[in-house]
């Protein structure tokens, strides 16, 4: 098997992780999490989302968080800070904070699109196109993420042709990168490969990432299957936090610690310091009063 020598980890715990918590996490705690991740070697992260606070109150402090990140030279120039922007309103709200990347997030499932962003797939593309155009004009990168690429909580199995359709439309609308997401973690390796291959018909593999929730314990296997197709970028979440409030039953993302352990064990570089990351993941788990969702972190901490 030929695997990539290096993998880029995008830690999404501040956004995907904390959006799914019942409690609203104070801005300072989010900021400390972000700083901890960067201290552990994370070079790209999802800081927050500029969505409606009525829909996702957990991200309602997006202004305060971005102000804190940008204040007093707190921002790390080598780090890519991404934020989610579902429409022009979200983009305009984030522009003053100069994010490095905006994420437009669609779905391969019609019903999930309605439930998550209150519009059809085609309507969502119409909303994303001006965001992509404005972002490019402002020198901001544009990533398109597609939810429910293998399964949907409302529609069941999703055909790769749906993934191909949404990838094509997003790329035509200006997305420079496509994230293939298994929102509810039902995917198994061949199905995930088929979703990735469908995207590859419209965008180079170097601009594709995997985003796998671990609900059914398949995420590491799905990452290995993706690596074998040369996918070398993955969204992961410290301590396995995560889920989507509009995807019932979806649990956490694959834990960053578990992915880094597997990759390092395969001789693949990530630039992440696993000991430091374990402390960061445990700290946020303690704050949330949650069991650490990373098996590797749990084993490391037991050994000490
Ligand atoms: P809508 O209600 O259809 O929007 O929501 P609207 O245009 O009719 O506006 C309604 C109200 O929302 C108005 O305010 C707007 O100003 C306001 P009002 O006049 O009633 O006071 N509004 C906004 N406020 C702040 N920021 C905005 C914004 N836009 C409108 N950007 C909308 C449409 C997309 C806004 C809504 O459905 C929404 O916010 N959805 C977000 C859902 C979400 O964040 N889900 C989780 C992230 S996706 C995910 O987790 C999946 C992922 O991890 C990959 C995977 O795992 O699959 C990425
Ligand atoms: Mg997600």
XYZ file of C-alpha atoms and ligand atoms in Angstrom:
363
model
C 0.000 0.000 0.000
C 1.179 3.517 -0.778
C 0.247 6.032 1.875
C 1.050 9.767 2.009
C 4.219 10.703 3.969
C 2.496 13.619 5.669
C -1.056 14.318 6.746
C -2.657 17.636 7.636
C -4.890 17.504 10.680
C -7.670 20.088 10.922
C -8.900 20.109 14.494
C -12.602 20.964 14.558
C -13.223 20.593 18.292
C -13.789 24.306 19.010
C -16.600 24.325 16.410
C -17.961 20.812 15.704
C -17.091 19.733 19.249
C -18.542 22.582 21.238
C -21.599 23.189 19.010
C -22.936 19.851 20.176
C -22.597 20.441 23.939
C -25.725 21.219 25.943
C -23.915 23.834 27.988
C -22.659 27.055 26.475
C -18.914 27.068 26.932
C -17.417 30.418 28.009
C -15.438 32.225 25.319
C -12.243 32.145 27.428
C -12.447 28.332 27.657
C -12.856 28.103 23.881
C -9.886 30.403 23.444
C -7.760 28.287 25.806
C -8.749 25.170 23.850
C -7.654 26.830 20.608
C -4.361 27.976 22.141
C -3.786 24.493 23.563
C -4.343 22.900 20.162
C -1.893 25.312 18.550
C 0.613 24.652 21.345
C 0.328 20.934 20.519
C 1.235 21.606 16.875
C -2.170 22.002 15.194
C -1.749 24.325 12.214
C -5.343 24.461 11.018
C -8.547 24.576 13.042
C -12.220 25.481 12.885
C -12.565 28.301 15.402
C -16.320 28.927 15.298
C -19.252 29.403 12.963
C -21.095 32.518 11.838
C -24.517 30.871 11.768
C -27.756 32.051 13.313
C -27.491 32.102 17.130
C -31.131 31.008 17.202
C -30.144 27.828 15.386
C -26.887 27.156 17.233
C -26.648 29.227 20.432
C -23.384 27.452 21.352
C -21.606 29.482 18.638
C -23.325 32.742 19.639
C -20.090 34.225 20.996
C -18.405 34.119 17.569
C -17.714 37.881 17.668
C -16.166 37.776 21.137
C -14.042 34.729 20.299
C -12.690 36.198 17.079
C -12.008 39.506 18.854
C -10.034 37.628 21.510
C -8.082 35.702 18.871
C -7.226 38.918 17.045
C -6.502 41.082 20.099
C -3.080 41.959 21.456
C -1.247 40.061 18.747
C -2.839 36.824 20.043
C -3.228 35.458 16.538
C -0.663 32.936 15.291
C 0.315 33.875 11.756
C 1.305 30.306 10.813
C -2.118 28.927 11.791
C -5.122 28.740 9.458
C -8.237 29.860 11.358
C -11.389 28.640 9.574
C -14.951 29.680 10.280
C -18.262 28.369 8.949
C -20.360 30.788 6.890
C -23.730 29.503 5.591
C -24.679 32.707 3.724
C -23.628 36.290 2.934
C -24.860 37.469 6.329
C -22.412 35.093 8.030
C -19.639 36.076 5.643
C -20.167 39.809 6.217
C -20.166 39.245 9.976
C -16.851 37.391 9.857
C -15.061 39.616 7.355
C -13.924 42.161 9.954
C -11.951 39.374 11.713
C -10.049 38.329 8.553
C -10.468 34.566 8.840
C -7.926 32.611 6.792
C -10.644 30.365 5.384
C -14.422 30.243 5.227
C -16.366 27.000 5.053
C -19.543 26.755 3.014
C -21.394 23.650 4.131
C -23.887 21.797 2.017
C -25.306 18.309 2.022
C -25.618 15.317 -0.265
C -29.014 14.653 1.317
C -31.947 16.896 0.416
C -33.703 16.357 3.743
C -30.593 17.044 5.828
C -30.031 20.250 3.857
C -33.517 21.400 4.830
C -33.089 20.410 8.475
C -29.611 21.904 8.892
C -29.668 25.082 6.821
C -33.353 25.448 6.008
C -33.092 25.281 2.227
C -32.744 22.786 -0.620
C -29.373 21.663 -1.997
C -29.795 23.869 -5.067
C -30.859 26.875 -2.977
C -27.828 26.366 -0.729
C -25.513 26.499 -3.746
C -27.155 29.789 -4.804
C -26.384 31.166 -1.322
C -22.800 29.858 -1.294
C -21.760 31.234 -4.692
C -21.645 34.918 -3.613
C -19.863 33.905 -0.390
C -17.164 32.115 -2.400
C -16.828 35.058 -4.776
C -16.574 37.640 -2.000
C -14.134 35.489 -0.030
C -11.841 35.102 -3.022
C -11.970 38.845 -3.682
C -10.887 39.358 -0.052
C -8.039 36.828 -0.354
C -9.767 34.278 1.900
C -9.687 30.555 1.102
C -12.983 28.752 0.433
C -13.648 25.199 1.568
C -16.839 23.371 0.727
C -17.955 20.623 3.095
C -20.584 18.082 2.081
C -22.538 16.426 4.882
C -24.232 13.032 4.721
C -22.045 11.711 1.908
C -22.664 8.065 2.790
C -25.715 8.117 5.020
C -28.386 10.492 6.271
C -30.378 10.362 9.513
C -33.556 11.038 7.509
C -32.989 9.402 4.107
C -30.742 6.433 4.920
C -28.074 5.460 2.403
C -26.857 8.192 0.044
C -25.699 7.398 -3.508
C -22.201 8.498 -4.642
C -23.928 10.229 -7.594
C -25.377 12.716 -5.071
C -21.855 13.421 -3.772
C -20.666 13.901 -7.356
C -23.508 16.345 -8.057
C -22.889 18.501 -4.975
C -19.106 18.453 -5.479
C -19.518 19.592 -9.078
C -21.877 22.421 -8.111
C -19.699 23.576 -5.198
C -16.527 23.554 -7.294
C -18.314 25.467 -10.083
C -19.445 27.963 -7.444
C -15.901 28.630 -6.280
C -15.036 26.056 -3.595
C -11.289 25.384 -3.769
C -11.415 22.358 -1.524
C -14.047 19.722 -0.764
C -14.566 17.991 2.574
C -16.355 14.658 2.433
C -18.268 14.238 5.675
C -19.850 11.196 7.252
C -22.055 13.225 9.560
C -23.591 10.313 11.448
C -20.640 7.936 11.271
C -22.455 5.117 9.483
C -19.925 4.756 6.670
C -17.691 1.748 6.159
C -14.432 1.804 4.159
C -15.661 0.882 0.665
C -18.670 3.209 0.896
C -16.426 6.045 2.043
C -14.002 5.327 -0.794
C -16.900 5.464 -3.264
C -17.956 8.863 -1.909
C -14.359 10.128 -2.178
C -13.990 8.760 -5.706
C -17.226 10.514 -6.722
C -15.713 13.812 -5.549
C -12.418 13.046 -7.298
C -14.169 13.235 -10.658
C -14.487 16.991 -10.060
C -11.548 17.996 -7.854
C -7.987 16.811 -7.363
C -7.372 14.499 -4.417
C -4.897 17.040 -2.979
C -7.914 19.321 -2.398
C -10.122 16.710 -0.725
C -10.380 16.020 3.001
C -12.238 13.470 5.097
C -14.506 14.353 8.054
C -15.655 11.197 9.765
C -17.817 11.012 12.855
C -17.174 7.884 14.876
C -20.692 6.925 15.925
C -20.341 3.316 14.731
C -16.611 3.044 15.494
C -15.647 3.061 11.791
C -13.752 6.332 11.552
C -10.148 5.051 11.806
C -10.898 2.334 9.258
C -12.432 4.989 7.020
C -9.339 7.163 7.386
C -7.091 4.232 6.460
C -9.274 3.580 3.411
C -9.003 7.285 2.491
C -5.215 7.282 2.913
C -4.998 4.431 0.442
C -6.644 6.755 -2.105
C -4.020 9.406 -1.240
C -6.353 11.639 0.756
C -3.992 13.441 3.144
C -6.195 15.916 5.054
C -8.604 15.010 7.832
C -10.903 16.888 10.179
C -10.579 15.442 13.661
C -11.574 16.583 17.112
C -9.625 16.645 20.382
C -11.024 14.115 22.867
C -13.478 13.004 20.158
C -15.890 15.861 20.858
C -18.523 16.673 18.280
C -21.777 16.103 16.541
C -24.375 18.148 14.760
C -27.487 19.422 16.568
C -29.509 18.703 13.394
C -28.259 15.122 12.940
C -29.940 13.185 15.710
C -27.878 10.375 17.220
C -24.598 11.581 15.700
C -21.826 11.375 18.254
C -18.310 12.728 18.242
C -15.801 13.136 15.502
C -12.903 10.780 15.337
C -10.514 11.820 18.130
C -7.450 13.744 16.979
C -5.350 11.783 19.482
C -6.424 8.430 17.987
C -5.743 9.574 14.422
C -2.332 11.019 15.306
C -1.378 7.813 17.140
C -2.338 5.684 14.142
C -0.543 7.942 11.658
C 2.655 8.204 13.708
C 2.588 4.420 14.135
C 2.525 4.154 10.327
C 5.473 6.549 9.999
C 3.252 9.353 8.670
C 4.117 12.871 9.866
C 1.502 15.187 11.362
C 3.549 17.756 13.295
C 1.340 17.124 16.330
C 2.775 16.444 19.810
C 0.579 13.665 21.185
C 1.550 14.179 24.848
C 0.642 17.860 24.715
C -2.554 17.145 22.798
C -3.619 14.543 25.365
C -3.453 17.173 28.100
C -5.499 19.625 26.012
C -8.180 17.012 25.269
C -8.384 15.926 28.903
C -8.618 19.544 30.086
C -11.653 20.293 27.914
C -13.231 16.914 28.827
C -12.815 17.788 32.530
C -14.381 21.191 31.952
C -17.366 19.614 30.198
C -17.620 16.858 32.808
C -17.298 14.250 30.054
C -15.402 11.034 29.705
C -12.502 11.549 27.304
C -13.668 10.200 23.907
C -10.145 9.291 22.789
C -9.051 5.721 23.460
C -5.395 6.691 22.966
C -5.599 9.608 25.422
C -7.348 7.383 27.968
C -4.607 4.730 27.629
C -1.829 7.362 27.856
C -3.337 8.919 30.974
C -3.828 5.512 32.673
C -0.172 4.692 32.065
C 1.011 7.804 33.923
P -33.072 30.839 8.153
O -33.930 30.985 9.368
O -33.624 30.118 6.978
O -32.483 32.240 7.674
O -31.725 30.141 8.603
P -33.146 33.566 7.229
O -32.283 34.123 6.151
O -34.624 33.383 6.962
O -32.980 34.496 8.526
C -33.681 34.238 9.734
C -33.015 35.008 10.853
O -31.684 34.542 11.065
C -32.875 36.491 10.586
O -32.897 37.148 11.842
C -31.484 36.597 10.012
O -30.934 37.874 10.167
C -30.748 35.606 10.860
P -34.209 37.855 12.441
O -34.597 38.841 11.377
O -35.219 36.731 12.576
O -33.745 38.398 13.746
N -29.549 35.074 10.190
C -28.326 35.063 10.728
N -27.863 35.477 11.915
C -26.545 35.320 12.154
N -25.698 34.784 11.267
C -26.127 34.355 10.068
C -27.509 34.495 9.767
N -28.242 34.178 8.695
C -29.496 34.532 8.958
N -25.266 33.813 9.214
C -29.420 29.592 8.440
C -30.721 29.822 7.675
C -28.442 28.977 7.470
C -28.904 30.923 8.941
C -29.726 28.655 9.628
O -30.366 27.518 9.166
C -28.482 28.252 10.368
O -27.861 29.079 11.026
N -28.096 26.979 10.285
C -26.820 26.537 10.859
C -26.893 25.139 11.268
C -25.540 24.728 11.796
O -24.714 25.533 12.169
N -25.334 23.403 11.859
C -24.118 22.860 12.370
C -22.944 23.072 11.480
S -22.933 21.959 10.078
C -22.199 20.518 10.695
O -22.003 20.384 11.864
C -21.754 19.479 9.715
C -20.237 19.450 9.513
O -19.544 19.216 10.726
C -19.882 18.340 8.536
C -20.549 17.026 8.946
O -20.221 16.463 9.970
O -21.434 16.646 8.170
C -19.741 20.783 8.907
Mg -19.259 17.301 11.669
